[in-house]
Short mmCIF file of C-alpha atoms in Angstrom, two decimals:
data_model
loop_
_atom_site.label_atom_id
_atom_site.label_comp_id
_atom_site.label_asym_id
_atom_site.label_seq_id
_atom_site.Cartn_x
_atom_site.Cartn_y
_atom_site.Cartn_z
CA UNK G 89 0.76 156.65 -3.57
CA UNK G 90 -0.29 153.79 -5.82
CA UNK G 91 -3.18 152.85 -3.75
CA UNK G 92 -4.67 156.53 -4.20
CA UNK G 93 -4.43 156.15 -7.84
CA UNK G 94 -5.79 153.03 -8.27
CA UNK G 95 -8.89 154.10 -6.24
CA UNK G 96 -10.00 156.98 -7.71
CA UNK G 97 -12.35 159.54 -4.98
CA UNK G 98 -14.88 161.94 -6.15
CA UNK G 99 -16.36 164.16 -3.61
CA UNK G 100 -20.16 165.30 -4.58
CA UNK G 101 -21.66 166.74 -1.70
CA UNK G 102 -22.64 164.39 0.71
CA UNK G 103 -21.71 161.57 -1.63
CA UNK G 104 -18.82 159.38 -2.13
CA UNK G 105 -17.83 158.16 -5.37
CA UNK G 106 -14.69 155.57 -5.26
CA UNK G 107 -13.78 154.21 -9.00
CA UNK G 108 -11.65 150.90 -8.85
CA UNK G 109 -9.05 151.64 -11.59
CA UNK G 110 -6.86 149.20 -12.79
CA UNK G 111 -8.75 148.66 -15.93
CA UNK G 112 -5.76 146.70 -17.79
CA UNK G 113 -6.16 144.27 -15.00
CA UNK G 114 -9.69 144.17 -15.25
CA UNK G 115 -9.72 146.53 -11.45
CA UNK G 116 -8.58 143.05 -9.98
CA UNK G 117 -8.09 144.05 -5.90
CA UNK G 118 -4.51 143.74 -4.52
CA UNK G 119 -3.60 144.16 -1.08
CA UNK G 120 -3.35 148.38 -1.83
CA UNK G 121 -6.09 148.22 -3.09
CA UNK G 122 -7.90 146.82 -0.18
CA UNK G 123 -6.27 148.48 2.01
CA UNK G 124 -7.48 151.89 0.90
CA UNK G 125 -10.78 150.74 0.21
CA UNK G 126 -11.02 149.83 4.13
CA UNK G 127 -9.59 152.82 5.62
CA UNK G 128 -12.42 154.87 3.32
CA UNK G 129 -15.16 153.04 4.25
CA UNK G 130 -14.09 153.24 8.24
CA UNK G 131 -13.59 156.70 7.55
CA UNK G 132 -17.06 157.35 5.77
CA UNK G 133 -18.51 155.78 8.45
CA UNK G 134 -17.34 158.46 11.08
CA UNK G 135 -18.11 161.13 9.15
CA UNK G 136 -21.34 162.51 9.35
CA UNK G 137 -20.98 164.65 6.60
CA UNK G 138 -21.04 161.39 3.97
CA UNK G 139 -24.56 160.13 3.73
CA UNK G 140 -23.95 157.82 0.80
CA UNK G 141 -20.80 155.72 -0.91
CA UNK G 142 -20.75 154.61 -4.55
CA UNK G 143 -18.66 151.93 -5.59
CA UNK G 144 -17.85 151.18 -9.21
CA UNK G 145 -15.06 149.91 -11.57
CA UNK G 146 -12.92 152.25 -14.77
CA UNK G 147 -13.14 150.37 -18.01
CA UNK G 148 -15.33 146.99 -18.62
CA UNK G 149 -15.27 145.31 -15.46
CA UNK G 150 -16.15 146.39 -11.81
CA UNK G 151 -13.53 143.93 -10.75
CA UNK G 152 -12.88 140.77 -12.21
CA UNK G 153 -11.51 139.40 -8.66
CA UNK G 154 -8.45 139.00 -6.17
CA UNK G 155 -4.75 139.69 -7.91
CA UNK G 156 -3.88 136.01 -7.45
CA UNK G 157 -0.72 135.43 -9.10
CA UNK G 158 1.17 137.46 -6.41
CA UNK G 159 -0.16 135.88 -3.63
CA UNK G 160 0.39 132.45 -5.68
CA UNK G 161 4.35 133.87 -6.14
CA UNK G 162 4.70 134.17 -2.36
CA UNK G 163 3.43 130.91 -1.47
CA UNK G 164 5.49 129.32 -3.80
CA UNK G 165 8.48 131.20 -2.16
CA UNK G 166 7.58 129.83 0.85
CA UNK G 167 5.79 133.09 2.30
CA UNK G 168 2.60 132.28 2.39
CA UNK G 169 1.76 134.03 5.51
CA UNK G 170 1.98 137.41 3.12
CA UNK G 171 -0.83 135.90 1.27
CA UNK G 172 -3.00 135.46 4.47
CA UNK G 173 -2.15 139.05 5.43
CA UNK G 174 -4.08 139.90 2.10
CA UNK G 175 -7.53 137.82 3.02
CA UNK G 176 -7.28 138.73 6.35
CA UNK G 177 -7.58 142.37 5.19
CA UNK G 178 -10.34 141.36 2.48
CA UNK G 179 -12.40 139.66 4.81
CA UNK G 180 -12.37 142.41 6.81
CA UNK G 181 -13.44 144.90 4.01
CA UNK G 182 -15.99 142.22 3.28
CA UNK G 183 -17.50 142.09 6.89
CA UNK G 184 -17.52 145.94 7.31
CA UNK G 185 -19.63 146.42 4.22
CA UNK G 186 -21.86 143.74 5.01
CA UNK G 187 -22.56 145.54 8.27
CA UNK G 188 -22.19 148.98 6.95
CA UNK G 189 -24.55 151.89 9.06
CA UNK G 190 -24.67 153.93 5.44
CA UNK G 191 -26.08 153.13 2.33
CA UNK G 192 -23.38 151.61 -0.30
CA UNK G 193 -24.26 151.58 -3.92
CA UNK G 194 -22.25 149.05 -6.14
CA UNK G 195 -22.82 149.59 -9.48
CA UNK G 196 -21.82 146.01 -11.31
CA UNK G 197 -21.40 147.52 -15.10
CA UNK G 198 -19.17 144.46 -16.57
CA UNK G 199 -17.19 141.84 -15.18
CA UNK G 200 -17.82 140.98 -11.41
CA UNK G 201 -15.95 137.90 -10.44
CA UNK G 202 -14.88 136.53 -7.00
CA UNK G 203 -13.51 139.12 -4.87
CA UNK G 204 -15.31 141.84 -6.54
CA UNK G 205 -18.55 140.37 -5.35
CA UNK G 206 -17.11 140.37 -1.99
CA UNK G 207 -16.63 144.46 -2.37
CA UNK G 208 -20.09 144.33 -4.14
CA UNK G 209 -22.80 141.71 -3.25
CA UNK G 210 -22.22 142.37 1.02
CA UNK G 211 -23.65 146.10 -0.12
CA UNK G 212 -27.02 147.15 0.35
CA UNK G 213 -27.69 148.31 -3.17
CA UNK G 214 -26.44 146.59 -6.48
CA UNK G 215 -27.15 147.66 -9.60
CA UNK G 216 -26.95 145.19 -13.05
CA UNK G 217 -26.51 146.10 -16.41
CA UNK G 218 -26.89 144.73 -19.59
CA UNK G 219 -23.20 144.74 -19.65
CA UNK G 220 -22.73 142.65 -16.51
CA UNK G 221 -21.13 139.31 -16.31
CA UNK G 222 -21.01 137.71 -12.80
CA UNK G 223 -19.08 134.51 -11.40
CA UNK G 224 -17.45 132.56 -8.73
CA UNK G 225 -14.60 130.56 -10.86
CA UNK G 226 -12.42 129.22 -8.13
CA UNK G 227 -13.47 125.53 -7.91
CA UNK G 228 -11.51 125.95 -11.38
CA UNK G 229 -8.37 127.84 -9.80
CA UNK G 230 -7.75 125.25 -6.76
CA UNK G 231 -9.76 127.91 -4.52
CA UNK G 232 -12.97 127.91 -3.31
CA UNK G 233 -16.00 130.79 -3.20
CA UNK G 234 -14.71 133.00 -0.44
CA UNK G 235 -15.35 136.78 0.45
CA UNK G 236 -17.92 135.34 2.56
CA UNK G 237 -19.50 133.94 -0.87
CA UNK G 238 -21.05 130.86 1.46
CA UNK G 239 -22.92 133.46 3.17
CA UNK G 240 -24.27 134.87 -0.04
CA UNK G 241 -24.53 132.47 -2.13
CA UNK G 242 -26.07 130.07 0.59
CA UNK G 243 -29.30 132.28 1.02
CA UNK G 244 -30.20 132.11 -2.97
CA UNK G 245 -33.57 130.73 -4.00
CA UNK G 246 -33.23 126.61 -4.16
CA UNK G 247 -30.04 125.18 -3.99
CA UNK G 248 -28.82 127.48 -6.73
CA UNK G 249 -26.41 128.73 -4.61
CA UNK G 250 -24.20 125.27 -4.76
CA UNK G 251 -24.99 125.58 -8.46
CA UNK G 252 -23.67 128.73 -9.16
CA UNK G 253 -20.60 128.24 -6.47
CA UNK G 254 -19.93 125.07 -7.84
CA UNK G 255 -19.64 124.83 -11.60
CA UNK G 256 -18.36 128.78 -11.88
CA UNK G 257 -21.41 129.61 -14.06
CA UNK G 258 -21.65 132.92 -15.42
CA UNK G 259 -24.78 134.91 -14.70
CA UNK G 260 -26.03 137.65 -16.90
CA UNK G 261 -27.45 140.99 -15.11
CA UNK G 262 -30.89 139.54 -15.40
CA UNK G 263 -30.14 136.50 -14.17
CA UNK G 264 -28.37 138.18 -11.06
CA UNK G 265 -31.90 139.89 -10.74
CA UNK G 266 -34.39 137.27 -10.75
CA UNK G 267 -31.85 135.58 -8.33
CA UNK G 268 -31.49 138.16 -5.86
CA UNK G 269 -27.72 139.13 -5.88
CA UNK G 270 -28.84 142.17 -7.98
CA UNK G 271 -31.45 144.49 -6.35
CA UNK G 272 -31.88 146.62 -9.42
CA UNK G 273 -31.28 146.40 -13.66
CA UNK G 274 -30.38 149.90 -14.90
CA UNK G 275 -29.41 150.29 -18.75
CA UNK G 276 -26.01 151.38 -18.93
CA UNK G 277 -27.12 154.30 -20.84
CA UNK G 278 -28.84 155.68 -17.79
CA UNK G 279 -26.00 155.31 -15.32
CA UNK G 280 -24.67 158.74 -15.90
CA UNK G 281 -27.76 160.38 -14.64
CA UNK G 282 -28.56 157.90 -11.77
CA UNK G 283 -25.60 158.81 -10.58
CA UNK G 284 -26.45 162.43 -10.59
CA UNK G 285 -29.71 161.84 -8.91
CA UNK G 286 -27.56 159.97 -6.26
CA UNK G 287 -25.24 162.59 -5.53
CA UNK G 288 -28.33 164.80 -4.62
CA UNK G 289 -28.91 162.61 -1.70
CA UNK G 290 -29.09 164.66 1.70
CA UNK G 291 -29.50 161.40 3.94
CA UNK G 292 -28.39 158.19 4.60
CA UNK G 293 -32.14 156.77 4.73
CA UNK G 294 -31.64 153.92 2.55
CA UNK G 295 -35.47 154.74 1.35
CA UNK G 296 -34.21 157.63 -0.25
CA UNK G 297 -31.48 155.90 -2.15
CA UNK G 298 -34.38 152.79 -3.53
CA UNK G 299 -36.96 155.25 -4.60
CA UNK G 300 -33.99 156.82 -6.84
CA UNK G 301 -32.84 153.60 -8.10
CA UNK G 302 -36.55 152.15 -8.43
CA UNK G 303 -37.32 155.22 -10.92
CA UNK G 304 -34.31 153.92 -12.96
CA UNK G 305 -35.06 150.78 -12.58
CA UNK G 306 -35.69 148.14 -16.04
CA UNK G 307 -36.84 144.81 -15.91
CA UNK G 308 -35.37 142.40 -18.33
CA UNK G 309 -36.32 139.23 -19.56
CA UNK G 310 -34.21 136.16 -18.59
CA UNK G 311 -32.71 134.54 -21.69
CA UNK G 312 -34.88 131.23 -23.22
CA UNK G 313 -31.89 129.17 -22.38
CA UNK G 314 -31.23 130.89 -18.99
CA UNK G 315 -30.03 127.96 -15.96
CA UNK G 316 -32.21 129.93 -13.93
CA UNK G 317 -35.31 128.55 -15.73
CA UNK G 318 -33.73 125.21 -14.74
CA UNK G 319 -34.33 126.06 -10.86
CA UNK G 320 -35.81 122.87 -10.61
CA UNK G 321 -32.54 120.24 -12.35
CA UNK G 322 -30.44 122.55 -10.08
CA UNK G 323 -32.56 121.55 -6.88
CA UNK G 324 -33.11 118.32 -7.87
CA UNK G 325 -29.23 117.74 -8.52
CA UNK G 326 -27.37 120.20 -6.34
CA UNK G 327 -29.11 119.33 -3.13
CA UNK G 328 -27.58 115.88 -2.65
CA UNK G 329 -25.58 115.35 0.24
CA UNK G 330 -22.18 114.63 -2.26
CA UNK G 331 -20.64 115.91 -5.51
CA UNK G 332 -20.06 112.76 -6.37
CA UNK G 333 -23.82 112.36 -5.92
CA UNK G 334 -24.82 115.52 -7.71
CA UNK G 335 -23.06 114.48 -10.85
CA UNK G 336 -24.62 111.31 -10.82
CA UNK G 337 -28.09 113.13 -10.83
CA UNK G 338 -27.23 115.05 -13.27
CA UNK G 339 -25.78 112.49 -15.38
CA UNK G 340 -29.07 110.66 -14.86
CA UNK G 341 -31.49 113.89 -15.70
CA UNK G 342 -28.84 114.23 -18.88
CA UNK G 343 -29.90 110.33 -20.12
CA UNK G 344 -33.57 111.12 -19.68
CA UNK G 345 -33.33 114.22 -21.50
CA UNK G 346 -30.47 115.43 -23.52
CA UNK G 347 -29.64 119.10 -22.77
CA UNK G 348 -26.67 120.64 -23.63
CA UNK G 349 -26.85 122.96 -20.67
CA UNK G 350 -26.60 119.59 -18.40
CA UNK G 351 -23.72 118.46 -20.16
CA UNK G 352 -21.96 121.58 -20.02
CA UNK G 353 -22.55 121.66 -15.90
CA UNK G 354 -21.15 117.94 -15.90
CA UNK G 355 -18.00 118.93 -17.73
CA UNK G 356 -17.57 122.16 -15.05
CA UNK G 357 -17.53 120.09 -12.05
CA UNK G 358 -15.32 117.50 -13.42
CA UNK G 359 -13.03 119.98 -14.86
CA UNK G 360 -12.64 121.58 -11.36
CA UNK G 361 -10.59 120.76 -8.46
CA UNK G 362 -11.80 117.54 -6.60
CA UNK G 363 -10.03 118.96 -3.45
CA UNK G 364 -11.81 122.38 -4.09
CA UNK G 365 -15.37 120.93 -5.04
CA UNK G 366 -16.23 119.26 -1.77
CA UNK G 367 -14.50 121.68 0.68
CA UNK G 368 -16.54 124.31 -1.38
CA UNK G 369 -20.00 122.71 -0.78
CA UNK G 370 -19.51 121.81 2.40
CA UNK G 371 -18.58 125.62 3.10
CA UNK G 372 -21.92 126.67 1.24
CA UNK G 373 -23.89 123.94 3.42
CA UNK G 374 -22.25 125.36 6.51
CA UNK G 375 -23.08 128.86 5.33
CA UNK G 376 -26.81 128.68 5.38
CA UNK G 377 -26.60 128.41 9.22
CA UNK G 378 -23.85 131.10 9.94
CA UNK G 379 -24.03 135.32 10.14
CA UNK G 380 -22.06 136.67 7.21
CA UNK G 381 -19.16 136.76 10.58
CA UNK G 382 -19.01 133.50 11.25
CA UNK G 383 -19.01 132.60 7.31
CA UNK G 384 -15.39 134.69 6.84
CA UNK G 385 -14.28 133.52 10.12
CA UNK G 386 -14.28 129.78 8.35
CA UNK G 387 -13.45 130.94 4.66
CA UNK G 388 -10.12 132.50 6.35
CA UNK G 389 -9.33 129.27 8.42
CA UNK G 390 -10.04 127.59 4.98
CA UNK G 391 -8.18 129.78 2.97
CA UNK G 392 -5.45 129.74 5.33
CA UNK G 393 -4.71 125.97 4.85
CA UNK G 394 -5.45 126.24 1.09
CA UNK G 395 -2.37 128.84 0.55
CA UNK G 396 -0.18 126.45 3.41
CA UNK G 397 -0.46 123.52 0.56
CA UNK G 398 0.17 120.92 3.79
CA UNK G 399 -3.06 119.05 2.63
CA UNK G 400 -3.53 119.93 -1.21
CA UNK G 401 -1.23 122.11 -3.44
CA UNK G 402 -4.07 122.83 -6.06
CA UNK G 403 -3.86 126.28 -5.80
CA UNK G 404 -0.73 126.54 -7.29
CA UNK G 405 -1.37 124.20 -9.74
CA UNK G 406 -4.34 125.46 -10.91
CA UNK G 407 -3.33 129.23 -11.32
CA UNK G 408 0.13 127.89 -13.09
CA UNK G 409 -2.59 126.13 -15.80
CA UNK G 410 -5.15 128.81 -16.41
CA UNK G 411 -3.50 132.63 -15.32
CA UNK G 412 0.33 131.42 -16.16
CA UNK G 413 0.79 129.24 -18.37
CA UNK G 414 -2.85 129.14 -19.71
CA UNK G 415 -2.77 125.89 -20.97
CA UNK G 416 -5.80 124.72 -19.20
CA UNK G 417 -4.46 121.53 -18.47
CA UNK G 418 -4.38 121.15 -14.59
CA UNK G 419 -2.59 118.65 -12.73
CA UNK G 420 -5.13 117.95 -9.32
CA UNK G 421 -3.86 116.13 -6.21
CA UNK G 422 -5.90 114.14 -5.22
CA UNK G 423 -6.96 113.63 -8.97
CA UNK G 424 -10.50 111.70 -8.26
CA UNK G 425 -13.41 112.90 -6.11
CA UNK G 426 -13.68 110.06 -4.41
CA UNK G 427 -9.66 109.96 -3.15
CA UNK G 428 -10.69 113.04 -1.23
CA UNK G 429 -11.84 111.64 1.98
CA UNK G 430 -14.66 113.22 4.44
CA UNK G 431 -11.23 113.29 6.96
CA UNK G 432 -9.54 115.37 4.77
CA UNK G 433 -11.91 118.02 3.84
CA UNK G 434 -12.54 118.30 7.60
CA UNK G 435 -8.73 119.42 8.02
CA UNK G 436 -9.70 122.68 6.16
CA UNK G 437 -12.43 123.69 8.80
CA UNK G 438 -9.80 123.07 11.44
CA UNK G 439 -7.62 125.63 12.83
CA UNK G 440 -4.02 126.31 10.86
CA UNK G 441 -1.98 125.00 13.29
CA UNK G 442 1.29 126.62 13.05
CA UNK G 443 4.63 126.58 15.76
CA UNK G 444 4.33 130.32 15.03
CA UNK G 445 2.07 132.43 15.87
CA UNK G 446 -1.47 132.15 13.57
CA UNK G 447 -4.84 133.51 14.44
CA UNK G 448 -8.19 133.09 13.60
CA UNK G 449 -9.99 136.37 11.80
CA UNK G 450 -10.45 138.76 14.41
CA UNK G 451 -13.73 140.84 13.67
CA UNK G 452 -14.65 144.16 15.72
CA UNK G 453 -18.23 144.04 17.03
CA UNK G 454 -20.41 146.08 14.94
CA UNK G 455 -23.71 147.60 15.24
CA UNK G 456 -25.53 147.70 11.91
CA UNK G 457 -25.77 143.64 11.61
CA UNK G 458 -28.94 143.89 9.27
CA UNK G 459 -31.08 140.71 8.05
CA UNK G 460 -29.31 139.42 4.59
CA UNK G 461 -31.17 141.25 2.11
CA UNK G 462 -29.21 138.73 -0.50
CA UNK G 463 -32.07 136.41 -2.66
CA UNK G 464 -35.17 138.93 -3.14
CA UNK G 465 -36.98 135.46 -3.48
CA UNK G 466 -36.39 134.29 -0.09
#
C-alpha cells in the first residue's frame, strides 16, 4: 500500500518511530497519508505496550504542508466535497494529537509549513534545529492558517501570533524557541543519539521524555535582525481591531523609522489575499477564546466554504499563480481590503449550507484535554 510506504514505522521497544517520506514532495500530507497517520496514533493509544511516538520527516523537510494541488483539481472539477473529506480527516489527526494520553515527539529538522505544524506543534514535545524553517503561508495561497493554527498561534507571546499567521513569516528554530512553538533546540548533529536515548524509554511519563531532551538541549541566540526582537512593532501594529488598520500602523512606524523589516511585512500583507487576510485574523481573534476543539470545529466550517468558492474563488486562484503556474501574479476577488465587507467574512463562520447532506466536524470526546503548553512565555 502507498500509504505504508510513505509512512515509514520503526519498532524500538516501547517506542514508535513514524518517518513521513515523500521527500521529493517535501513529505507534503495527502489524504493516505493522513489517513495512516490517524489509524497509528488511535492504535498507539490502545496499546499499552507503546509508551512513546516519534514523529519526523525523510530528506530536508518534516513536511512542508497539505498536498494542495489535488484537492485544488477536485474543486475545480466541481468535487469539492472530496477536498473536505481530506480536512475533515486532518482535523481529526490534529485534535487527537493535541489531546494525545502518550508522549509524542516531533522532531522539526527542516521545512515545517502549514499542515505539518498541525501533525507537529498540537504534540507535546518539539524539537528545533538549526536546520528548521517554520511558516504559515496561506494568506498567500487564498487559504487561511488552519490545522487548528488559531488555536496555536493565538496563545503566542503578544500579538505575534496575528503576525506570524498573517504575513507568512518564516521563523528560524530559535525563533520558534524563544516563541514557544518549539520546546527544545537540539543540533542536528545530536539527533541520532537523542533518538537512541528515546527509544530507551520504559514509560509514558512525559518527565522522562523532558529530562532526555533537556540533556540535549542547546540554546541559540536569536539573529540581530530577528522580528522577534520587534515584539513590541508587532504588538503595537498587529493588535488593531482591522488589517486595514494594522497596515496603516505599520506604515506609520515605517515613516518614523525606516526599517526594511517593516517594509517587507507591508509588502506580505498586501501581497496576500484580501478575502484570506481578514477571515484569517478574525479566526486567530476567535481562537484565543476557544479549546484547540472548538478552534477546528470553525477552521473546517471555514475551510469548507473556502474550497465551495460560493463567496470567494481565491483559492484556486492563488494556487494556479504560485504552485501551477508560478508566476506569482494572483488575480484576488475582491481585489481591495476594504471591498471585503464585515458581512462577508461573517459568511465563512456560518454553517456550509448545502441541499445535500454537510456536517459540521464531528470530534469524539477525549480524555487527555491538557492546558496548551504552546508559548513557553505565557
Amino acid at each position: 500500500m502507498a500509504s505504508q510506504s510513505q509512512v515509514l514505522v520503526e519498532v524500538k521497544s516501547s517506542v514508535r518511530i513514524l518517518t513521513l517520506n515523500r521527500p521529493k514532495q517535501l513529505n507534503a500530507l495527502c489524504f493516505n497519508m493522513i489517513s495512516r497517520l490517524l489509524q497509528l496514533f488511535l492504535a498507539y493509544e490502545k496499546d499499552p505496550s507503546v509508551k512513546l511516538v516519534i514523529l519526523k520527516g525523510q530528506g530536508r523537510a518534516f513536511c512542508a504542508g497539505g498536498d494542495v494541488p489535488p484537492v485544488v483539481n477536485n474543486i475545480v472539477q466541481g468535487k469539492w466535497r472530496l477536498g473536505a473529506d481530506f480536512f475533515r480527516d486532518q482535523y481529526t489527526l490534529n485534535y487527537v494529537m493535541a489531546t494525545y494520553s502518550k508522549p509524542q515527539v516531533s522532531i522539526l529538522n527542516g521545512i515545517v509549513m502549514g499542515a505539518g505544524a498541525g501533525v507537529s506543534i498540537h504534540g507535546r514535545f518539539r524539537i528545533a534545529t538549526e536546520n528548521t524553517v517554520f511558516a504559515m503561508p496561506e494568506t498567500a495561497l487564498g487559504l487561511f492558517p488552519d490545522v487548528g493554527a488559531s488555536y496555536f498561534l493565538s496563545r503566542l507571546p503578544g500579538y505575534f501570533g496575528e503576525y506570524v499567521g498573517l504575513t507568512g513569516a518564516r521563523l528560524d528554530g530559535a525563533e520558534m524557541l524563544a516563541c514557544g512553538l518549539a520546546t527544545h533546540f537540539v543540533l542536528s548533529s545530536s539527533l541520532d543519539a537523542l533518538e537512541a536515548d528515546l527509544c530507551k524509554v520504559g514509560t509514558s511519563d512525559p518527565s522522562f521524555v523532558s529530562t532526555i531532551l533537556d540533556a540535549y538541549t542547546h540554546h541559540p541566540y536569536l539573529k540581530q535582525k530577528s522580528a522577534y526582537y520587534r515584539l513590541d512593532v508587532i504588538d503595537r501594529c498587529f493588535s488593531r481591531r482591522t488589517v486595514e488598520e494594522i497596515i496603516s500602523a505599520l506604515e506609520r512606524e515605517a515613516t518614523q523609522e525606516p526599517d526594511d523589516w517593516i517594509l517587507t511585512t507591508i509588502r506580505a500583507l498586501k501581497k496576500s489575499s484580501p478575502s484570506s487576510l481578514k477571515i484569517s485574523l478574525r479566526s486567530i481573534r476567535e481562537g484565543r477564546l476557544q479549546g484547540v476543539g472548538q478552534c477546528l470545529i470553525r477552521e473546517y466550517r471555514m475551510v469548507c466554504h473556502v474550497m465551495k468558492g460560493d463567496l470567494s474563488k481565491d483559492l484556486v486562484e492563488g494556487c494556479r499563480a504560485i504552485l501551477i503556474d508560478k508566476d506569482r501574479n494572483p488575480k484576488w476577488k475582491p481585489k481591495r481590503l476594504e471591498d471585503m465587507k464585515d458581512n462577508m467574512v461573517d459568511q465563512y463562520f456560518e454553517r456550509v449550507e448545502e441541499e445535500e447532506r454537510w456536517e459540521d466536524l464531528k470530534l469524539s470526546p477525549r480524555n487527555n484535554l491538557r492546558a496548551s503548553k504552546i508559548a513557553a512565555k505565557l
